[in-house]
mmCIF file of N, CA, C and O in Angstrom:
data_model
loop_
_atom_site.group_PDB
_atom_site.id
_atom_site.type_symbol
_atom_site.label_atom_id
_atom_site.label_comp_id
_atom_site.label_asym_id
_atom_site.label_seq_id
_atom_site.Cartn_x
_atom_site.Cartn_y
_atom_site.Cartn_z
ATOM 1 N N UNK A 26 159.197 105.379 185.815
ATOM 2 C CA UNK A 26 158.155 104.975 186.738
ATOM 3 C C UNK A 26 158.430 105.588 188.106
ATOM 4 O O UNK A 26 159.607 105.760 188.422
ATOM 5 N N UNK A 27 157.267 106.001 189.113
ATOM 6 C CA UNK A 27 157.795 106.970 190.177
ATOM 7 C C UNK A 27 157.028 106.082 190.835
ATOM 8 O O UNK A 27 155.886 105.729 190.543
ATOM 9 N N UNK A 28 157.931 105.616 192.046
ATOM 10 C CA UNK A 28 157.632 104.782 193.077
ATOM 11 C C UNK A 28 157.211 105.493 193.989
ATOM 12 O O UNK A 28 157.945 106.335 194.507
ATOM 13 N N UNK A 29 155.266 105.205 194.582
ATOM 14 C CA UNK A 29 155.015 106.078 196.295
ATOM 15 C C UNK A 29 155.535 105.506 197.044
ATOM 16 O O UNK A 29 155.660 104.285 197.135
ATOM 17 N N UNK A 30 156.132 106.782 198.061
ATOM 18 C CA UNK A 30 157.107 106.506 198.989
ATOM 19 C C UNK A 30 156.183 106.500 200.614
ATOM 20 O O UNK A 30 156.198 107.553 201.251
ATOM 21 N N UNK A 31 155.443 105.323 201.178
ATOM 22 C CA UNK A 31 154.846 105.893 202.539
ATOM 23 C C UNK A 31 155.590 106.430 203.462
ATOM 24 O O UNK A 31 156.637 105.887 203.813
ATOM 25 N N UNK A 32 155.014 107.960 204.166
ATOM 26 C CA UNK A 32 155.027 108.137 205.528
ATOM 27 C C UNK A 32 154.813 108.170 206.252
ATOM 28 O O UNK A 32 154.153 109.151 206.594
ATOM 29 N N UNK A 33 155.040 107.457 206.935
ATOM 30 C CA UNK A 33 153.810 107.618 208.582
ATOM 31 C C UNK A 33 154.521 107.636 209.751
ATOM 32 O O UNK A 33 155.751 107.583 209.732
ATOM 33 N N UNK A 34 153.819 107.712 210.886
ATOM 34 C CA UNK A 34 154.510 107.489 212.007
ATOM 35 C C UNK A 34 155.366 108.527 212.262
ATOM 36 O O UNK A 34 155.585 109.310 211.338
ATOM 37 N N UNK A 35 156.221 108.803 213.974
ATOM 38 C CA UNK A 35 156.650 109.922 214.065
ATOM 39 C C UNK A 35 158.219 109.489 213.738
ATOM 40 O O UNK A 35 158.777 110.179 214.591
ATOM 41 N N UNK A 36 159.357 108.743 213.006
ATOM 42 C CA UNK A 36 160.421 108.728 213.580
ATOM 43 C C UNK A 36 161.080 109.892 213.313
ATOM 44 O O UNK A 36 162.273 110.018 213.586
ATOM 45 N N UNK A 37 160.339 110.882 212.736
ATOM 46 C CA UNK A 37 161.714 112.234 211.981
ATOM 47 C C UNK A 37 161.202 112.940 212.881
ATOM 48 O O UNK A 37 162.243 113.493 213.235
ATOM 49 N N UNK A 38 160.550 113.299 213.434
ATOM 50 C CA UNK A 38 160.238 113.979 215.021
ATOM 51 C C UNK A 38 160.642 113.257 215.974
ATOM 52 O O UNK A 38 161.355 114.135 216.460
ATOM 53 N N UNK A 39 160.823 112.209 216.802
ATOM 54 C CA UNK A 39 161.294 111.329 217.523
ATOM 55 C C UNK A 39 162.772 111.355 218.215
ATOM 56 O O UNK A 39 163.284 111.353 219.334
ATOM 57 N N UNK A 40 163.283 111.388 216.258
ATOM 58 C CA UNK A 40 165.075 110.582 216.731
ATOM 59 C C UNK A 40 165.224 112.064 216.199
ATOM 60 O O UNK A 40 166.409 112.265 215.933
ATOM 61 N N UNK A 41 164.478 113.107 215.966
ATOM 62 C CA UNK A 41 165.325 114.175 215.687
ATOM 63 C C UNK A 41 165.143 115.144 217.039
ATOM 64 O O UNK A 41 165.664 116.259 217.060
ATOM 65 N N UNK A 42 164.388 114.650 218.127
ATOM 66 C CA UNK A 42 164.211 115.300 219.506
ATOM 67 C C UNK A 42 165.236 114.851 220.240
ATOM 68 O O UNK A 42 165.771 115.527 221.118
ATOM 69 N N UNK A 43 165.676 113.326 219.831
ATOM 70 C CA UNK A 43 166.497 112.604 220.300
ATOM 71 C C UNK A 43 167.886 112.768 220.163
ATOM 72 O O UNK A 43 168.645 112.690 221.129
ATOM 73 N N UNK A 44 168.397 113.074 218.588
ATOM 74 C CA UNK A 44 169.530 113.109 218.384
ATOM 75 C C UNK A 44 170.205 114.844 218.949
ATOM 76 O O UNK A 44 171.349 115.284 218.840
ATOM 77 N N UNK A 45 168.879 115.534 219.587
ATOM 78 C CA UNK A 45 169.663 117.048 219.573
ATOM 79 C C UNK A 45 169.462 117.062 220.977
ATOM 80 O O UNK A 45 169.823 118.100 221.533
ATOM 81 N N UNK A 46 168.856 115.947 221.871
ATOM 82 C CA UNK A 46 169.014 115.437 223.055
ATOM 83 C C UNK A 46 170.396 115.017 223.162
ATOM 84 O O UNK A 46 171.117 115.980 223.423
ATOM 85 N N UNK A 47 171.072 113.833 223.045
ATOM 86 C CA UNK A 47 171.888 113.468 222.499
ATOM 87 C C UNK A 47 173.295 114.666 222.372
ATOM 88 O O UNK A 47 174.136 114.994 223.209
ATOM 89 N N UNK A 48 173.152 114.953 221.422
ATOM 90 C CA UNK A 48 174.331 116.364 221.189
ATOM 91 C C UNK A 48 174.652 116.989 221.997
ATOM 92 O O UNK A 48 175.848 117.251 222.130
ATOM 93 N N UNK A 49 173.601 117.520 222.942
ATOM 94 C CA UNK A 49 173.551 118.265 224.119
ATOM 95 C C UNK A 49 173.899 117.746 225.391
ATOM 96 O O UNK A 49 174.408 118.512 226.209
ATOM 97 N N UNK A 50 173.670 116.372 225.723
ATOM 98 C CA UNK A 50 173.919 115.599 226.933
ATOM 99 C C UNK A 50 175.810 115.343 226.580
ATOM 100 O O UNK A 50 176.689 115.621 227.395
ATOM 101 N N UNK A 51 176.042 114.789 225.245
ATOM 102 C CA UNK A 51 177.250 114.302 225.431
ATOM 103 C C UNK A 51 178.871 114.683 225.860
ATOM 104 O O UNK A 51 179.594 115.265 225.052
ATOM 105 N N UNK A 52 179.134 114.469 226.599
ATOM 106 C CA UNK A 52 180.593 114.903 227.270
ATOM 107 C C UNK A 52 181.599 113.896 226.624
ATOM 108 O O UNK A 52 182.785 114.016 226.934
ATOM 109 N N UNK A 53 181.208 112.869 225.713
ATOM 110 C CA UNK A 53 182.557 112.080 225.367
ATOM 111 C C UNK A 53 182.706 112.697 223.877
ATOM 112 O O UNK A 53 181.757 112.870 223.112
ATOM 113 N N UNK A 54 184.149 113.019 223.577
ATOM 114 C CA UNK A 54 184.523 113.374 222.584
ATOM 115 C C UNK A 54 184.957 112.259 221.394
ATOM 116 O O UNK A 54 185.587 112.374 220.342
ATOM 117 N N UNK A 55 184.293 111.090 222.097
ATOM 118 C CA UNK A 55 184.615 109.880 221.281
ATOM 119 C C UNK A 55 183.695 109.394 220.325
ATOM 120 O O UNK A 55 183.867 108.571 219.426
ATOM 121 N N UNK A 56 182.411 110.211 220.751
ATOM 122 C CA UNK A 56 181.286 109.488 219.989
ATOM 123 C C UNK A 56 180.983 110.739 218.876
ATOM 124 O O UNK A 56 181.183 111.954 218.869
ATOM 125 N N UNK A 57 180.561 110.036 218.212
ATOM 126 C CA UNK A 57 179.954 111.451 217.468
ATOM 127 C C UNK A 57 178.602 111.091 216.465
ATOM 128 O O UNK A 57 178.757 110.196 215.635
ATOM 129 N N UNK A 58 177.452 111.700 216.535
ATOM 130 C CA UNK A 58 176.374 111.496 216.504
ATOM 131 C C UNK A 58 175.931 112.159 214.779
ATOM 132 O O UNK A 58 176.194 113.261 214.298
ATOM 133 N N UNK A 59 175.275 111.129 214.246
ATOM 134 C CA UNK A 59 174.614 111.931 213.217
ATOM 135 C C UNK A 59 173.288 111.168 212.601
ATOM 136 O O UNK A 59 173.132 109.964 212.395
ATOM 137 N N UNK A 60 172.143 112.565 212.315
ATOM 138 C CA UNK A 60 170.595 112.067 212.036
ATOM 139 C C UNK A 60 170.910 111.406 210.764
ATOM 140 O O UNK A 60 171.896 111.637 210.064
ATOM 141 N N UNK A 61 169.927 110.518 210.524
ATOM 142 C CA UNK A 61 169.957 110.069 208.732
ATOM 143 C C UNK A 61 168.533 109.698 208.699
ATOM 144 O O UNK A 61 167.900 109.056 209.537
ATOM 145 N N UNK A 62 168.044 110.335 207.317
ATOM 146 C CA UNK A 62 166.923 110.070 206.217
ATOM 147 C C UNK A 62 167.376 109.124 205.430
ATOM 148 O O UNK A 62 168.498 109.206 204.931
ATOM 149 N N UNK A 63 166.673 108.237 205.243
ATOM 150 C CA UNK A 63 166.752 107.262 203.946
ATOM 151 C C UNK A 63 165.011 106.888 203.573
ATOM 152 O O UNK A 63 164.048 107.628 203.774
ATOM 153 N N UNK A 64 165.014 105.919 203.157
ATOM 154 C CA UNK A 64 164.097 104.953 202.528
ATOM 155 C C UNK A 64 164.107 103.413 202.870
ATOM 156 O O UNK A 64 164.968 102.681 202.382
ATOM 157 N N UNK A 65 163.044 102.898 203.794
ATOM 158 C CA UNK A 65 163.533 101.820 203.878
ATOM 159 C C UNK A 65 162.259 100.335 202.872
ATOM 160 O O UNK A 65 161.656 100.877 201.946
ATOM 161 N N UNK A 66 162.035 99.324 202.967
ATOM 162 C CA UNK A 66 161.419 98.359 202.979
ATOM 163 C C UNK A 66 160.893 97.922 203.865
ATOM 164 O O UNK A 66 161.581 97.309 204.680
ATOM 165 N N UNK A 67 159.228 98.072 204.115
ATOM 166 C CA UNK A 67 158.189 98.073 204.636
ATOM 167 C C UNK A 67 158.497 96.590 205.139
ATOM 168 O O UNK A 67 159.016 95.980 204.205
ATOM 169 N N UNK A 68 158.375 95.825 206.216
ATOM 170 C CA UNK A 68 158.464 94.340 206.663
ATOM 171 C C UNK A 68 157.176 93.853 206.093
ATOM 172 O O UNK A 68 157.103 92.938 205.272
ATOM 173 N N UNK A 69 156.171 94.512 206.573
ATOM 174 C CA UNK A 69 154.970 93.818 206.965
ATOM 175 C C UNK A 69 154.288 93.949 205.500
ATOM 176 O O UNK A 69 153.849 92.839 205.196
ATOM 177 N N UNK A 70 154.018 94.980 204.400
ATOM 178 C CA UNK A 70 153.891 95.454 202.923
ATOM 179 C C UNK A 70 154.926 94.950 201.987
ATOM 180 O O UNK A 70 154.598 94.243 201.034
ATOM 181 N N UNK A 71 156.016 95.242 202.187
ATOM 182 C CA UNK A 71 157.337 95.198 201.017
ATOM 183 C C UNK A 71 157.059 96.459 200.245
ATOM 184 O O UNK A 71 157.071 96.320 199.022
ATOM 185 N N UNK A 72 156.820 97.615 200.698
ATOM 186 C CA UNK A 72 156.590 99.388 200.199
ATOM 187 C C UNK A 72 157.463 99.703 200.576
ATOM 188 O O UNK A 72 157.822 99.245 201.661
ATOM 189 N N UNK A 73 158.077 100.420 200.054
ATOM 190 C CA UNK A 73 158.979 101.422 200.133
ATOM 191 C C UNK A 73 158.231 102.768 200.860
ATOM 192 O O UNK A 73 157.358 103.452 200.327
ATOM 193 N N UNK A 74 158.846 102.980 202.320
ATOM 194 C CA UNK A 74 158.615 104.035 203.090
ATOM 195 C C UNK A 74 159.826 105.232 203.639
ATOM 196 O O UNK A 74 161.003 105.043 203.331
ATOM 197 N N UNK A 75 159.575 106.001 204.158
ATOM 198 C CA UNK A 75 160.858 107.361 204.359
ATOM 199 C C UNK A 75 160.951 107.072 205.497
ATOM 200 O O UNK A 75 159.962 106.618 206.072
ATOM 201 N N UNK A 76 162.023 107.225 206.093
ATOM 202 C CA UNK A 76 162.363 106.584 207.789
ATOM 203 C C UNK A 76 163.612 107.555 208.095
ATOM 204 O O UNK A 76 164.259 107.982 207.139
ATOM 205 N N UNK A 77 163.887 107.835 209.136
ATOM 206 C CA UNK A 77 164.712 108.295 210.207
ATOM 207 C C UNK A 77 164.879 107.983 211.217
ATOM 208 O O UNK A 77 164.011 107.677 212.035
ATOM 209 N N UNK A 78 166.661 108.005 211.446
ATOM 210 C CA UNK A 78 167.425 107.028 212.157
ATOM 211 C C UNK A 78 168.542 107.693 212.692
ATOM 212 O O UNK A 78 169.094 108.498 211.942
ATOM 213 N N UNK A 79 169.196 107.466 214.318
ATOM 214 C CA UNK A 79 170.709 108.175 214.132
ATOM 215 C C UNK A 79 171.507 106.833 214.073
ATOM 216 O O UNK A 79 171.149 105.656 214.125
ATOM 217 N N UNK A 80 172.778 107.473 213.938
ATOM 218 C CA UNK A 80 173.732 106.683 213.847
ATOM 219 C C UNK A 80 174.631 107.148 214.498
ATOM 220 O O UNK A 80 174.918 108.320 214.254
ATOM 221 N N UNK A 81 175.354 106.478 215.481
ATOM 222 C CA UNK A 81 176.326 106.815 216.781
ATOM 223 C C UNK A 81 177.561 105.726 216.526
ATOM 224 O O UNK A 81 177.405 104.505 216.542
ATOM 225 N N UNK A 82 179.128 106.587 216.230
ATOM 226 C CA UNK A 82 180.397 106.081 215.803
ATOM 227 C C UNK A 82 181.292 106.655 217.052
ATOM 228 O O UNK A 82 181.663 107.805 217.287
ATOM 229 N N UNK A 83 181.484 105.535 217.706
ATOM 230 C CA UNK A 83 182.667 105.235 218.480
ATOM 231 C C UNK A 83 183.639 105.068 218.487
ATOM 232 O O UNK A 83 183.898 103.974 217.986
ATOM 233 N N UNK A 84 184.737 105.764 218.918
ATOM 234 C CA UNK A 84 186.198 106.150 218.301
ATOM 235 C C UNK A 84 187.086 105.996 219.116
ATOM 236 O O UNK A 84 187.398 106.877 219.918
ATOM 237 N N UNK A 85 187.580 104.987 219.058
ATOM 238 C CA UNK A 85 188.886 104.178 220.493
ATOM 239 C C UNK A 85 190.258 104.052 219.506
ATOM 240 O O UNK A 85 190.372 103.145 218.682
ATOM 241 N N UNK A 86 191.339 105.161 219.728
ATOM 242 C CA UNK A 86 192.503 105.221 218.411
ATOM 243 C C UNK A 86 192.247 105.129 217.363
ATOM 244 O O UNK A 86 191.393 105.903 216.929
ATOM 245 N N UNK A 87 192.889 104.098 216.415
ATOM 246 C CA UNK A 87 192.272 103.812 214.981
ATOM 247 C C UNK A 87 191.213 103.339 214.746
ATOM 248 O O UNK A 87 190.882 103.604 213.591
ATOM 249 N N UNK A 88 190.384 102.667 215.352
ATOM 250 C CA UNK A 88 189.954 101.681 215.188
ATOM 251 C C UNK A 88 188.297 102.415 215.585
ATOM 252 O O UNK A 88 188.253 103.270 216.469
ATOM 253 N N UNK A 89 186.966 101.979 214.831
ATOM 254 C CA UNK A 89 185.521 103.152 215.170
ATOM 255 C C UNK A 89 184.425 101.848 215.054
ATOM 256 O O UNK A 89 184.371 100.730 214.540
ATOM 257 N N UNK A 90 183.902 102.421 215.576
ATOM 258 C CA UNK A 90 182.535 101.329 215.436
ATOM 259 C C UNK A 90 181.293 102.396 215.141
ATOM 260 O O UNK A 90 181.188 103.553 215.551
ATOM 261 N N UNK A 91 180.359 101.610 214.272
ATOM 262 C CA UNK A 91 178.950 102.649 214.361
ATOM 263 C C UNK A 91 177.998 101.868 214.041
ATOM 264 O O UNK A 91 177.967 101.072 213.102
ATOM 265 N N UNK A 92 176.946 102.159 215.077
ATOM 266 C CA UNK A 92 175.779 101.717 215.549
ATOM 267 C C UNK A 92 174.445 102.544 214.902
ATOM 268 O O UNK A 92 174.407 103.679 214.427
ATOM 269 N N UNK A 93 173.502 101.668 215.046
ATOM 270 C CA UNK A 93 172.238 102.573 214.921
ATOM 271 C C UNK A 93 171.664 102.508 215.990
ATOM 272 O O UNK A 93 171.729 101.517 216.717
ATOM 273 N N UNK A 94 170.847 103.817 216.324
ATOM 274 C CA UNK A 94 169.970 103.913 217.415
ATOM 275 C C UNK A 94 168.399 104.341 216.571
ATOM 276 O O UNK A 94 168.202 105.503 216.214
ATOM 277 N N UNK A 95 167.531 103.411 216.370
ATOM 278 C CA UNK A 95 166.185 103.529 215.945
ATOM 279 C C UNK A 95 165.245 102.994 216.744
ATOM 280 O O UNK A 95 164.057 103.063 216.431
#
């Protein structure tokens, strides 16, 4: 069975203006930035739609944290 996947909206133009914004501004060698495609679950439908997102990992010694920025 092949599930339609909606797309709409700009986020893969958006966070991908953003994330190479981003790349370019950053002077800390701590963070390090990366785009992601997935698929998420529609709130307002319950559809399965294509979405883009970055994700920003913060790196203090061992120890990293990572965030989303959407």
């Amino acid at each position: 069975m092949k599930t339609e996947v909606k797309v709409d909206g700009d986020c893969y133009d958006a966070n991908g203006r953003e994330f190479i914004d981003l790349c370019r501004k950053s002077k800390n060698p701590n963070v390090e930035y990366k785009m992601v495609h997935g698929i998420a679950i529609n709130q307002l439908d319950g559809k399965p739609m294509g979405h883009a997102w970055i994700e920003a990992t913060f790196k203090m010694g061992a120890s990293e944290m990572t965030t989303c920025l959407d």
